[in-house]
PDB file of C-alpha atoms in Angstrom:
ATOM      1  CA  UNK F   1      -7.728  -0.749  18.566  1.00  0.00           C
ATOM      2  CA  UNK F   2      -7.950   3.232  17.174  1.00  0.00           C
ATOM      3  CA  UNK F   3      -7.198   2.936  13.357  1.00  0.00           C
ATOM      4  CA  UNK F   4      -4.591   5.870  13.542  1.00  0.00           C
ATOM      5  CA  UNK F   5      -2.288   4.061  16.340  1.00  0.00           C
ATOM      6  CA  UNK F   6      -2.597   0.854  14.101  1.00  0.00           C
ATOM      7  CA  UNK F   7      -1.471   2.843  11.010  1.00  0.00           C
ATOM      8  CA  UNK F   8       1.462   4.117  13.055  1.00  0.00           C
ATOM      9  CA  UNK F   9       2.108   0.062  14.376  1.00  0.00           C
ATOM     10  CA  UNK F  10       1.849  -1.002  10.950  1.00  0.00           C
ATOM     11  CA  UNK F  11       4.277   1.456   9.104  1.00  0.00           C
ATOM     12  CA  UNK F  12       6.958   0.465  12.341  1.00  0.00           C
ATOM     13  CA  UNK F  13       6.549  -3.111  11.067  1.00  0.00           C
ATOM     14  CA  UNK F  14       7.031  -2.628   7.922  1.00  0.00           C
ATOM     15  CA  UNK F  15      10.583  -0.549   8.659  1.00  0.00           C
ATOM     16  CA  UNK F  16      10.974  -3.807  10.828  1.00  0.00           C
ATOM     17  CA  UNK F  17      10.645  -6.086   7.992  1.00  0.00           C
ATOM     18  CA  UNK F  18      13.144  -3.539   5.795  1.00  0.00           C
ATOM     19  CA  UNK F  19      11.032  -0.843   4.365  1.00  0.00           C
ATOM     20  CA  UNK F  20      13.024   2.479   4.232  1.00  0.00           C
ATOM     21  CA  UNK F  21      11.465   5.727   4.710  1.00  0.00           C
ATOM     22  CA  UNK F  22      11.828   6.483   1.059  1.00  0.00           C
ATOM     23  CA  UNK F  23      10.155   2.826   0.390  1.00  0.00           C
ATOM     24  CA  UNK F  24       7.708   3.611   2.600  1.00  0.00           C
ATOM     25  CA  UNK F  25       6.400   7.028   1.182  1.00  0.00           C
ATOM     26  CA  UNK F  26       6.293   5.123  -2.075  1.00  0.00           C
ATOM     27  CA  UNK F  27       4.069   2.223  -0.733  1.00  0.00           C
ATOM     28  CA  UNK F  28       1.900   5.057   0.874  1.00  0.00           C
ATOM     29  CA  UNK F  29       1.122   7.188  -2.419  1.00  0.00           C
ATOM     30  CA  UNK F  30       0.396   3.579  -3.818  1.00  0.00           C
ATOM     31  CA  UNK F  31      -2.221   2.881  -1.052  1.00  0.00           C
ATOM     32  CA  UNK F  32      -3.447   6.053  -1.708  1.00  0.00           C
ATOM     33  CA  UNK F  33      -4.218   5.818  -5.324  1.00  0.00           C
ATOM     34  CA  UNK F  34      -5.817   2.491  -4.645  1.00  0.00           C
ATOM     35  CA  UNK F  35      -8.034   3.934  -1.936  1.00  0.00           C
ATOM     36  CA  UNK F  36      -8.981   6.728  -3.987  1.00  0.00           C
ATOM     37  CA  UNK F  37     -10.220   4.312  -6.597  1.00  0.00           C
ATOM     38  CA  UNK F  38     -12.122   2.243  -3.882  1.00  0.00           C
ATOM     39  CA  UNK F  39     -13.988   5.471  -2.551  1.00  0.00           C
ATOM     40  CA  UNK F  40     -15.021   6.372  -5.814  1.00  0.00           C
ATOM     41  CA  UNK F  41     -16.179   3.067  -6.965  1.00  0.00           C
ATOM     42  CA  UNK F  42     -18.064   3.170  -3.677  1.00  0.00           C
ATOM     43  CA  UNK F  43     -19.523   6.303  -4.306  1.00  0.00           C
ATOM     44  CA  UNK F  44     -20.478   4.828  -8.047  1.00  0.00           C
ATOM     45  CA  UNK F  45     -22.110   1.981  -6.559  1.00  0.00           C
ATOM     46  CA  UNK F  46     -24.284   4.582  -4.327  1.00  0.00           C
ATOM     47  CA  UNK F  47     -25.446   6.202  -7.782  1.00  0.00           C
ATOM     48  CA  UNK F  48     -25.229   9.448  -6.379  1.00  0.00           C
ATOM     49  CA  UNK F  49     -24.559  11.223  -9.621  1.00  0.00           C
ATOM     50  CA  UNK F  50     -24.599  14.705  -7.950  1.00  0.00           C
ATOM     51  CA  UNK F  51     -21.778  13.863  -5.999  1.00  0.00           C
ATOM     52  CA  UNK F  52     -20.009  12.166  -8.875  1.00  0.00           C
ATOM     53  CA  UNK F  53     -20.180  15.359 -11.019  1.00  0.00           C
ATOM     54  CA  UNK F  54     -18.622  17.520  -8.254  1.00  0.00           C
ATOM     55  CA  UNK F  55     -15.875  15.272  -7.941  1.00  0.00           C
ATOM     56  CA  UNK F  56     -15.256  15.026 -11.805  1.00  0.00           C
ATOM     57  CA  UNK F  57     -15.232  18.594 -11.753  1.00  0.00           C
ATOM     58  CA  UNK F  58     -12.863  18.639  -8.882  1.00  0.00           C
ATOM     59  CA  UNK F  59     -10.290  16.272 -10.237  1.00  0.00           C
ATOM     60  CA  UNK F  60     -10.310  17.705 -13.675  1.00  0.00           C
ATOM     61  CA  UNK F  61      -7.604  19.995 -12.959  1.00  0.00           C
ATOM     62  CA  UNK F  62      -4.076  18.825 -11.260  1.00  0.00           C
ATOM     63  CA  UNK F  63      -3.682  19.982  -7.513  1.00  0.00           C
ATOM     64  CA  UNK F  64      -0.808  22.590  -7.390  1.00  0.00           C
ATOM     65  CA  UNK F  65       0.698  21.492  -4.174  1.00  0.00           C
ATOM     66  CA  UNK F  66       0.548  18.977  -1.405  1.00  0.00           C
ATOM     67  CA  UNK F  67      -1.703  21.061   0.762  1.00  0.00           C
ATOM     68  CA  UNK F  68      -4.348  20.672  -2.198  1.00  0.00           C
ATOM     69  CA  UNK F  69      -3.944  17.235  -3.067  1.00  0.00           C
ATOM     70  CA  UNK F  70      -4.789  16.081   0.596  1.00  0.00           C
ATOM     71  CA  UNK F  71      -7.790  18.445   0.506  1.00  0.00           C
ATOM     72  CA  UNK F  72      -9.272  17.081  -2.607  1.00  0.00           C
ATOM     73  CA  UNK F  73      -8.501  12.952  -1.121  1.00  0.00           C
ATOM     74  CA  UNK F  74      -9.957  14.415   2.010  1.00  0.00           C
ATOM     75  CA  UNK F  75     -13.068  15.744  -0.066  1.00  0.00           C
ATOM     76  CA  UNK F  76     -13.400  12.247  -1.788  1.00  0.00           C
ATOM     77  CA  UNK F  77     -13.597  10.296   1.331  1.00  0.00           C
ATOM     78  CA  UNK F  78     -15.885  12.942   2.662  1.00  0.00           C
ATOM     79  CA  UNK F  79     -18.613  12.820  -0.212  1.00  0.00           C
ATOM     80  CA  UNK F  80     -18.120   8.766  -0.254  1.00  0.00           C
ATOM     81  CA  UNK F  81     -18.188   8.090   3.468  1.00  0.00           C
ATOM     82  CA  UNK F  82     -19.773  11.099   5.023  1.00  0.00           C
ATOM     83  CA  UNK F  83     -19.167  11.727   8.987  1.00  0.00           C
ATOM     84  CA  UNK F  84     -17.436   8.096   8.733  1.00  0.00           C
ATOM     85  CA  UNK F  85     -14.792   9.293   6.021  1.00  0.00           C
ATOM     86  CA  UNK F  86     -11.512   9.602   8.236  1.00  0.00           C
ATOM     87  CA  UNK F  87     -12.544   6.029  10.030  1.00  0.00           C
ATOM     88  CA  UNK F  88     -12.792   4.270   6.467  1.00  0.00           C
ATOM     89  CA  UNK F  89      -9.978   5.808   5.257  1.00  0.00           C
ATOM     90  CA  UNK F  90      -7.836   4.588   7.935  1.00  0.00           C
ATOM     91  CA  UNK F  91      -9.659   0.838   7.920  1.00  0.00           C
ATOM     92  CA  UNK F  92      -8.829   0.893   3.810  1.00  0.00           C
ATOM     93  CA  UNK F  93      -5.242   1.774   4.404  1.00  0.00           C
ATOM     94  CA  UNK F  94      -4.547  -0.468   7.207  1.00  0.00           C
ATOM     95  CA  UNK F  95      -5.779  -3.229   5.387  1.00  0.00           C
ATOM     96  CA  UNK F  96      -3.431  -2.300   2.616  1.00  0.00           C
ATOM     97  CA  UNK F  97      -0.404  -2.157   4.707  1.00  0.00           C
ATOM     98  CA  UNK F  98      -1.272  -5.478   6.451  1.00  0.00           C
ATOM     99  CA  UNK F  99      -1.801  -7.106   2.970  1.00  0.00           C
ATOM    100  CA  UNK F 100       1.845  -5.787   2.056  1.00  0.00           C
ATOM    101  CA  UNK F 101       3.544  -7.209   5.101  1.00  0.00           C
ATOM    102  CA  UNK F 102       1.794 -10.363   4.592  1.00  0.00           C
ATOM    103  CA  UNK F 103       3.229 -10.608   1.129  1.00  0.00           C
ATOM    104  CA  UNK F 104       6.168  -8.797   2.387  1.00  0.00           C
ATOM    105  CA  UNK F 105       6.677 -11.850   5.009  1.00  0.00           C
ATOM    106  CA  UNK F 106       5.708 -14.465   2.861  1.00  0.00           C
ATOM    107  CA  UNK F 107       8.627 -13.567  -0.159  1.00  0.00           C
ATOM    108  CA  UNK F 108      11.412 -13.501   2.570  1.00  0.00           C
ATOM    109  CA  UNK F 109      10.208 -16.498   3.866  1.00  0.00           C
ATOM    110  CA  UNK F 110      10.256 -18.126   0.426  1.00  0.00           C
ATOM    111  CA  UNK F 111      13.747 -16.315  -0.188  1.00  0.00           C
ATOM    112  CA  UNK F 112      14.914 -18.011   2.737  1.00  0.00           C
ATOM    113  CA  UNK F 113      13.709 -21.416   2.343  1.00  0.00           C
ATOM    114  CA  UNK F 114      15.083 -21.360  -1.691  1.00  0.00           C
ATOM    115  CA  UNK F 115      18.553 -20.069  -0.061  1.00  0.00           C
ATOM    116  CA  UNK F 116      18.523 -23.075   2.328  1.00  0.00           C
ATOM    117  CA  UNK F 117      17.842 -25.386  -0.538  1.00  0.00           C
ATOM    118  CA  UNK F 118      14.395 -26.073   0.066  1.00  0.00           C
ATOM    119  CA  UNK F 119      12.846 -28.203  -2.794  1.00  0.00           C
ATOM    120  CA  UNK F 120       9.258 -26.393  -2.780  1.00  0.00           C
ATOM    121  CA  UNK F 121      10.764 -23.037  -2.698  1.00  0.00           C
ATOM    122  CA  UNK F 122      13.155 -23.724  -5.432  1.00  0.00           C
ATOM    123  CA  UNK F 123      10.154 -25.276  -7.334  1.00  0.00           C
ATOM    124  CA  UNK F 124       8.082 -21.847  -6.576  1.00  0.00           C
ATOM    125  CA  UNK F 125      11.080 -19.517  -7.479  1.00  0.00           C
ATOM    126  CA  UNK F 126      11.989 -21.331 -10.717  1.00  0.00           C
ATOM    127  CA  UNK F 127       8.210 -21.421 -12.091  1.00  0.00           C
ATOM    128  CA  UNK F 128       8.238 -17.518 -11.501  1.00  0.00           C
ATOM    129  CA  UNK F 129      11.671 -17.154 -12.568  1.00  0.00           C
ATOM    130  CA  UNK F 130      10.807 -15.249 -15.887  1.00  0.00           C
ATOM    131  CA  UNK F 131       8.060 -13.018 -14.068  1.00  0.00           C
ATOM    132  CA  UNK F 132       9.283  -9.313 -14.030  1.00  0.00           C
ATOM    133  CA  UNK F 133       7.712  -8.693 -10.517  1.00  0.00           C
ATOM    134  CA  UNK F 134       9.076 -11.987  -8.929  1.00  0.00           C
ATOM    135  CA  UNK F 135      12.671 -10.839 -10.528  1.00  0.00           C
ATOM    136  CA  UNK F 136      12.065  -7.053  -8.838  1.00  0.00           C
ATOM    137  CA  UNK F 137      11.176  -8.874  -5.681  1.00  0.00           C
ATOM    138  CA  UNK F 138      14.293 -11.254  -5.757  1.00  0.00           C
ATOM    139  CA  UNK F 139      16.367  -8.448  -6.202  1.00  0.00           C
ATOM    140  CA  UNK F 140      14.745  -6.292  -3.855  1.00  0.00           C
ATOM    141  CA  UNK F 141      14.914  -9.024  -1.113  1.00  0.00           C
ATOM    142  CA  UNK F 142      18.550 -10.046  -1.930  1.00  0.00           C
ATOM    143  CA  UNK F 143      19.980  -6.594  -2.003  1.00  0.00           C
ATOM    144  CA  UNK F 144      18.052  -6.363   1.747  1.00  0.00           C
ATOM    145  CA  UNK F 145      19.830  -9.585   2.726  1.00  0.00           C
ATOM    146  CA  UNK F 146      23.535  -8.621   1.492  1.00  0.00           C
ATOM    147  CA  UNK F 147      22.748  -5.267   3.155  1.00  0.00           C
ATOM    148  CA  UNK F 148      22.233  -6.891   6.458  1.00  0.00           C
ATOM    149  CA  UNK F 149      25.117  -9.481   5.827  1.00  0.00           C
ATOM    150  CA  UNK F 150      27.889  -6.191   5.122  1.00  0.00           C
ATOM    151  CA  UNK F 151      26.228  -4.590   8.634  1.00  0.00           C
ATOM    152  CA  UNK F 152      27.685  -7.483  10.649  1.00  0.00           C
TER     153      UNK F 152
END
């Protein structure tokens, strides 16, 4: 499948799982940060010191607008992956979104099983009750379920 089409399909799937446009934008910003880290790491592995120096110089100043930021991101990927920059960017981004979809589905499933009294789900949640990430997920999913219930 074309990586751009797959990207759009994955975004739609996230929206169907309850992500708002705002949350999806936040997720994509986080994904781009991780993708930039991966691209720079791949470039470091290639030991191309000249390319790394050029990128370091480019990244020393903060972009003044969104277009400049987008241009810098494209430059990073072009430097790291050459003519395969766009394809690699979408492949990495699509994998990030697939991983997010899996975690979201697993979390929702666990919460539903917990609400139904499944002892395994209750034990899993109780074991992580003090974990800050688990608390945020619980609050987010509970709010989504409550919002859906209120809409009926």
